[in-house]
Structure formats: structure tokens, C-alpha cells
Amino acid sequence: MKYGFVIPVYRHGATLEAVVKSLLAYNFPIIVVDDGNDEENRALISGVAEKYSLVTVVTHEKNGGKGRAMISGIRKADEMGLTHILQLDSDGQHDAGKCERFMELSRQNPEAIICGCPEYEKDAPKSRVNGRKFANGWIHLVTLSCDIKDAMIGFRIYPVAPFISMLKHTLYIDGRMGFDIEVLVRQYWRGVPVISEPVKVFYPADGISNYNYFTDTLRVSGTYARLCLGLIPRIPVLLFRKIKKANKKHE
Ligand SMILES: Nc1nc2c(ncn2[C@@H]2O[C@H](COP(=O)(O)OP(=O)(O)OP(=O)(O)O)[C@@H](O)[C@H]2O)c(=O)[nH]1
Ligand SMILES: [Mg+2]
């Protein structure tokens, strides 16, 4: 198993170095995707890449959204021969101290996605916390299960091969904020197990968020609508899998 990190970056050049530093001890490749940043952020990203030889930068000339940035990062990981990647945000919101535990779970379950489940501190905006509860209710509906505890967090380990295969077989995936939700559900539908593990999420007072409450919430709603439609033909398979799992438990 060959691990690496993928970090999408948009307007978070200033916090990238601290995130990269927190990962150096693993000695794994760190793929940073510069998602059409301005000159100031681009210079910060190049500075980090020059300083740390583990860092490889993939550049998008124009901002394409977090999802498209992640797709480029995963394709790069595949090219580099990595079998698993740990995705995390560049704004330092995720507790990188959890990487070790996530990798341990991944080594024990190499075929599974190890997906973060956010533990909020008091600084988290109420609207985000409540919005998530609502969004995760939909996840249980479109997967007909409670296996996925949170589908929005960008802290997770993906096995690379099933991700690339899912991309090949999917006509359309939201390239922006619906992405994390959609790729998780689509891989779950294809039989990739999802293991949830808590991770602390911080909201520093001076943090920059790219999340636009209006356009991104609209996009996320569109993603859920598409997933609901996608669920219909998959209901028999998901129910069959559920029954099989329940029978196995009783054996
Ligand atoms: N939103 C957004 N993020 C991008 C984009 N391209 C790359 N990213 C990165 O994706 C990660 C998540 O973006 P954030 O703006 O922190 O969004 P978020 O964490 O879902 O939202 P908050 O909880 O409000 O911080 C960060 O590492 C961004 O730098 C983009 O076009 N839009
Ligand atoms: Mg953030």
C-alpha cells in the first residue's frame, strides 16, 4: 500500500505551510492542487513546494471548484503509483493529528473509504452544524443505511483504484461543493465500504471560507436531487446487500 496526501487549495495559500508541516513526519508524497489562485496565493504555494521536497503541485489555470481540484489530485496520485490518498483541507480546519488513526484503520481495511465525522468545538457556526444534520439525513435516505455518518467533510482516505473506476463510469459529478457528498455516495453504491471515524474540525475567527451559502447550498441541493434519482434503479441491489449483511450478523 502506498499512501499520499491530496490538498486542494483556493485562497488558502497562507495556511498551507502549517498543514504541510503537520504531515511531513509521514514521509509520504503531498499533492497540492492550486485551483486557479491569484498571484499572492500562487506565490505562497510555490514557496511551500520549493521548501519541502515531498510536495508536488498540480496547477489549474482557472478556478474550477474543490471537486475538480480533487479529481486532478487523485489522477496525479494514480500516475505516481499511490494506492491510497488522504484528502484534507488547506485551511487548517482539520485535526491532522488524526491522520495516524485514519491510516491505521485504512491498513486494516484497505478496500474501504475511511471517512471523517466532524467533532465541532464551540467556535463552529450553528448554521453549519445544523445544516449538516439536515444534509446527513438525506445521506441515510440515498444510501438506505446509516453507514455514512457524515458526507460533507473533506477529511478522508480513499483507495485510488475504485475512485478512478467510479469516475470512468459516471457521466456527471458536481465539480464544486457537492463533490465530497456525491463521490462518497456513488462509491458506496458501487460496493466500496465506508468506515466513519471522528475528527475535530476547527473554525478559527480569522479563517477564510469559500463556502457561499446561496450558490453552494443550491448546488448541494441539486446534488441530492440527482442522488435521489440515482437511488431509484439501485434500490433492489441496496436492499439485497442490506439483507445479506443482516443475515451474516445473525449467523
Ligand atoms: N470552496 C472551495 N474550496 C476550494 C476550491 N478549490 C479548492 N478548494 C479547497 O477546498 C477546501 C475546502 O474549502 P473551504 O472554503 O474551507 O470550504 P469548507 O471547509 O467546506 O467550508 P467552511 O466549513 O466554511 O470552511 C480548502 O482546502 C480550499 O482551499 C474552490 O473552488 N472552492
Ligand atoms: Mg474550510
Coordinates of C-alpha atoms and ligand atoms in Angstrom, one line a residue:
M1 CA 0.0 0.0 0.0
K2 CA 1.4 3.4 -1.0
Y3 CA -0.1 6.4 0.7
G4 CA 0.0 10.1 -0.1
F5 CA -1.9 13.3 0.7
V6 CA -4.1 15.5 -1.6
I7 CA -4.7 19.1 -0.5
P8 CA -6.9 21.3 -2.7
V9 CA -6.1 25.0 -2.3
Y10 CA -8.1 28.0 -3.1
R11 CA -7.4 31.3 -1.3
H12 CA -5.8 29.4 1.5
G13 CA -2.1 29.8 0.5
A14 CA -1.3 31.4 3.9
T15 CA -2.3 28.4 5.9
L16 CA -0.9 25.7 3.6
E17 CA 2.6 25.6 5.1
A18 CA 1.3 24.8 8.6
V19 CA -0.8 22.0 7.1
V20 CA 2.1 20.6 5.1
K21 CA 4.4 20.7 8.1
S22 CA 1.9 18.7 10.1
L23 CA 2.2 15.9 7.5
L24 CA 6.0 15.8 6.9
A25 CA 6.7 13.2 9.5
Y26 CA 4.8 10.5 7.5
N27 CA 7.3 11.0 4.6
F28 CA 4.5 10.4 2.0
P29 CA 4.1 12.4 -1.2
I30 CA 1.9 15.5 -0.7
I31 CA 0.0 16.6 -3.8
V32 CA -1.2 20.2 -3.6
V33 CA -3.7 21.4 -6.2
D34 CA -3.5 25.1 -6.9
D35 CA -7.1 25.7 -8.0
G36 CA -6.7 28.9 -10.1
N37 CA -5.4 31.1 -7.3
D38 CA -4.4 34.7 -7.6
E39 CA -0.7 35.7 -7.7
E40 CA -0.3 36.2 -4.0
N41 CA -1.7 32.7 -3.2
R42 CA 0.2 31.1 -6.1
A43 CA 3.5 32.6 -4.8
L44 CA 2.7 31.2 -1.3
I45 CA 2.0 27.7 -2.8
S46 CA 5.2 27.8 -4.9
G47 CA 7.2 28.8 -1.8
V48 CA 5.9 25.7 0.1
A49 CA 6.7 23.5 -2.9
E50 CA 10.3 24.9 -3.1
K51 CA 10.8 24.4 0.6
Y52 CA 9.5 20.8 1.0
S53 CA 10.6 18.2 -1.5
L54 CA 7.6 15.9 -0.6
V55 CA 5.3 18.5 -2.2
T56 CA 4.1 18.1 -5.8
V57 CA 2.0 20.9 -7.2
V58 CA -0.8 20.4 -9.8
T59 CA -2.0 23.7 -11.3
H60 CA -5.3 24.7 -12.7
E61 CA -5.1 28.0 -14.6
K62 CA -8.7 28.9 -13.7
N63 CA -10.6 28.2 -10.6
G64 CA -12.7 25.1 -11.2
G65 CA -14.0 24.2 -7.7
K66 CA -13.0 21.9 -5.0
G67 CA -14.3 18.8 -6.8
R68 CA -12.4 19.4 -10.0
A69 CA -9.3 20.1 -7.9
M70 CA -9.7 16.8 -6.1
I71 CA -10.1 14.9 -9.4
S72 CA -6.8 16.3 -10.7
G73 CA -5.2 15.4 -7.4
I74 CA -6.4 11.8 -7.5
R75 CA -5.4 11.4 -11.1
K76 CA -1.9 12.7 -10.2
A77 CA -1.8 10.2 -7.2
D78 CA -2.7 7.4 -9.7
E79 CA 0.1 8.5 -12.1
M80 CA 2.5 8.5 -9.1
G81 CA 1.5 4.9 -8.3
L82 CA -0.2 5.7 -5.0
T83 CA -2.8 3.2 -3.9
H84 CA -4.5 5.4 -1.1
I85 CA -4.7 9.1 -0.5
L86 CA -5.7 11.1 2.5
Q87 CA -7.6 14.2 1.5
L88 CA -7.6 17.2 3.8
D89 CA -8.3 21.0 3.6
S90 CA -5.6 23.6 3.3
D91 CA -7.2 26.0 5.8
G92 CA -6.0 24.0 8.8
Q93 CA -9.6 23.3 9.9
H94 CA -9.0 19.5 10.2
D95 CA -7.1 17.9 13.1
A96 CA -4.1 16.5 11.2
G97 CA -3.2 14.6 14.4
K98 CA -5.9 12.1 13.3
C99 CA -4.0 11.0 10.2
E100 CA -2.3 8.2 12.0
R101 CA -5.5 6.7 13.3
F102 CA -7.1 7.0 9.8
M103 CA -4.1 5.2 8.2
E104 CA -4.3 2.5 10.8
L105 CA -8.0 1.9 10.0
S106 CA -7.2 2.0 6.3
R107 CA -4.4 -0.6 6.6
Q108 CA -6.8 -2.9 8.4
N109 CA -9.5 -2.3 5.8
P110 CA -7.6 -1.5 2.6
E111 CA -10.7 -1.7 0.4
A112 CA -12.7 0.9 2.4
I113 CA -13.0 4.6 2.5
I114 CA -12.2 6.0 5.9
C115 CA -14.4 9.0 6.2
G116 CA -14.2 11.7 8.9
C117 CA -17.2 12.5 11.1
P118 CA -16.8 16.1 12.4
E119 CA -16.5 16.8 16.1
Y120 CA -17.1 20.5 16.5
E121 CA -15.7 22.9 19.0
K122 CA -17.8 25.8 20.4
D123 CA -16.5 28.1 17.6
A124 CA -18.4 26.3 14.9
P125 CA -21.2 28.4 13.3
K126 CA -24.6 27.0 14.3
S127 CA -25.9 27.3 10.7
R128 CA -23.1 24.8 9.5
V129 CA -23.7 22.4 12.3
N130 CA -27.5 22.3 11.8
G131 CA -27.2 22.3 8.0
R132 CA -25.0 19.2 8.3
K133 CA -27.6 17.4 10.4
F134 CA -30.2 18.0 7.8
A135 CA -27.8 17.1 4.9
N136 CA -26.8 13.8 6.6
G137 CA -30.4 12.8 7.0
W138 CA -30.5 12.8 3.2
I139 CA -27.4 10.7 3.0
H140 CA -29.2 8.0 5.0
L141 CA -32.0 8.1 2.6
V142 CA -30.0 7.9 -0.6
T143 CA -27.8 5.0 0.8
L144 CA -30.8 3.3 2.5
S145 CA -28.4 3.0 5.5
C146 CA -26.8 4.7 8.4
D147 CA -23.3 3.5 7.3
I148 CA -22.2 7.1 6.4
K149 CA -22.2 9.3 9.4
D150 CA -21.2 12.5 7.5
A151 CA -20.8 13.0 3.8
M152 CA -19.6 16.6 3.7
I153 CA -16.3 16.6 5.5
G154 CA -13.2 16.8 3.3
F155 CA -11.0 14.7 5.6
R156 CA -11.0 11.1 4.4
I157 CA -8.9 8.3 3.0
Y158 CA -9.8 6.9 -0.5
P159 CA -8.4 3.8 -2.1
V160 CA -7.4 5.3 -5.5
A161 CA -8.4 2.5 -7.9
P162 CA -12.2 2.3 -7.1
F163 CA -12.3 6.1 -7.2
I164 CA -10.8 6.2 -10.7
S165 CA -13.1 3.4 -11.8
M166 CA -16.1 5.3 -10.4
L167 CA -15.0 8.5 -12.3
K168 CA -14.8 6.4 -15.5
H169 CA -18.3 5.1 -15.1
T170 CA -20.1 8.3 -14.0
L171 CA -21.4 10.8 -16.6
Y172 CA -21.6 13.8 -14.3
I173 CA -20.3 14.7 -10.9
D174 CA -20.6 18.1 -9.2
G175 CA -17.3 19.9 -9.5
R176 CA -17.8 22.1 -6.6
M177 CA -19.2 21.7 -3.0
G178 CA -21.5 18.8 -3.9
F179 CA -18.5 16.8 -4.9
D180 CA -17.5 15.3 -1.5
I181 CA -21.0 14.1 -0.9
E182 CA -21.5 12.7 -4.4
V183 CA -18.3 10.7 -4.8
L184 CA -18.8 9.1 -1.4
V185 CA -22.4 8.0 -2.2
R186 CA -21.5 6.8 -5.7
Q187 CA -18.6 4.7 -4.4
Y188 CA -20.8 3.3 -1.6
W189 CA -23.4 2.4 -4.3
R190 CA -20.7 0.5 -6.2
G191 CA -19.9 -1.5 -3.1
V192 CA -17.0 0.3 -1.5
P193 CA -17.3 0.1 2.3
V194 CA -17.3 3.3 4.2
I195 CA -15.9 3.4 7.8
S196 CA -16.6 6.6 9.8
E197 CA -14.1 8.0 12.3
P198 CA -14.4 11.2 14.3
V199 CA -12.1 14.1 13.6
K200 CA -12.0 17.5 15.2
V201 CA -13.0 20.5 13.0
F202 CA -11.9 24.0 14.0
Y203 CA -13.4 27.4 13.0
P204 CA -10.7 30.0 13.7
A205 CA -12.1 33.5 13.9
D206 CA -9.8 34.8 11.1
G207 CA -10.5 31.7 8.9
I208 CA -11.4 32.2 5.2
S209 CA -14.4 30.2 3.9
N210 CA -15.1 29.8 0.2
Y211 CA -18.5 28.3 1.0
N212 CA -21.2 30.5 -0.5
Y213 CA -24.4 29.9 1.4
F214 CA -26.6 30.7 -1.5
T215 CA -24.9 29.1 -4.6
D216 CA -23.2 26.3 -2.8
T217 CA -26.4 25.3 -0.8
L218 CA -28.2 25.4 -4.2
R219 CA -25.6 23.1 -5.8
V220 CA -25.6 20.7 -2.8
S221 CA -29.5 20.6 -3.1
G222 CA -29.0 19.8 -6.8
T223 CA -26.6 17.0 -5.9
Y224 CA -29.1 15.5 -3.5
A225 CA -31.8 15.7 -6.1
R226 CA -29.6 13.8 -8.6
L227 CA -28.7 11.2 -6.0
C228 CA -32.4 10.6 -5.2
L229 CA -33.0 9.9 -8.8
G230 CA -29.9 7.7 -9.0
L231 CA -31.2 5.8 -6.0
I232 CA -34.3 4.5 -7.7
P233 CA -32.8 1.9 -10.0
R234 CA -30.3 0.9 -7.2
I235 CA -33.0 0.2 -4.6
P236 CA -33.1 -3.6 -5.2
V237 CA -29.3 -4.0 -5.0
L238 CA -29.0 -1.9 -1.9
L239 CA -31.9 -3.8 -0.2
F240 CA -30.3 -7.2 -1.2
R241 CA -27.0 -6.1 0.3
K242 CA -28.7 -4.9 3.5
I243 CA -30.5 -8.3 3.9
K244 CA -27.2 -10.2 3.2
K245 CA -25.4 -8.1 5.8
A246 CA -28.2 -8.6 8.4
N247 CA -28.1 -12.4 7.8
K248 CA -24.3 -12.5 8.2
K249 CA -24.7 -10.8 11.6
H250 CA -27.1 -13.4 12.8
E251 CA -25.0 -16.4 11.7
Ligands
LIG1 N1 -14.9 26.2 -1.7 C1 -13.8 26.0 -2.5 N2 -12.8 25.4 -2.0 C2 -11.8 25.1 -2.8 C3 -11.9 25.4 -4.1 N3 -10.8 25.0 -4.7 C4 -10.0 24.4 -3.7 N4 -10.7 24.5 -2.5 C5 -10.2 24.0 -1.2 O1 -11.1 23.1 -0.7 C6 -11.1 23.1 0.7 C7 -12.4 23.4 1.4 O2 -12.8 24.7 1.1 P1 -13.4 25.7 2.3 O3 -13.6 27.0 1.6 O4 -12.6 25.6 3.5 O5 -14.8 25.1 2.5 P2 -15.4 24.3 3.7 O6 -14.3 23.8 4.6 O7 -16.4 23.3 3.2 O8 -16.3 25.4 4.4 P3 -16.1 26.0 5.8 O9 -16.5 24.9 6.8 O10 -17.0 27.2 5.8 O11 -14.6 26.3 5.9 C8 -10.0 24.1 1.1 O12 -8.7 23.5 1.2 C9 -10.0 25.0 -0.1 O13 -8.8 25.7 -0.3 C10 -13.0 26.1 -4.7 O14 -13.1 26.5 -5.8 N5 -13.9 26.4 -3.8
MG2 MG -12.9 25.2 5.4

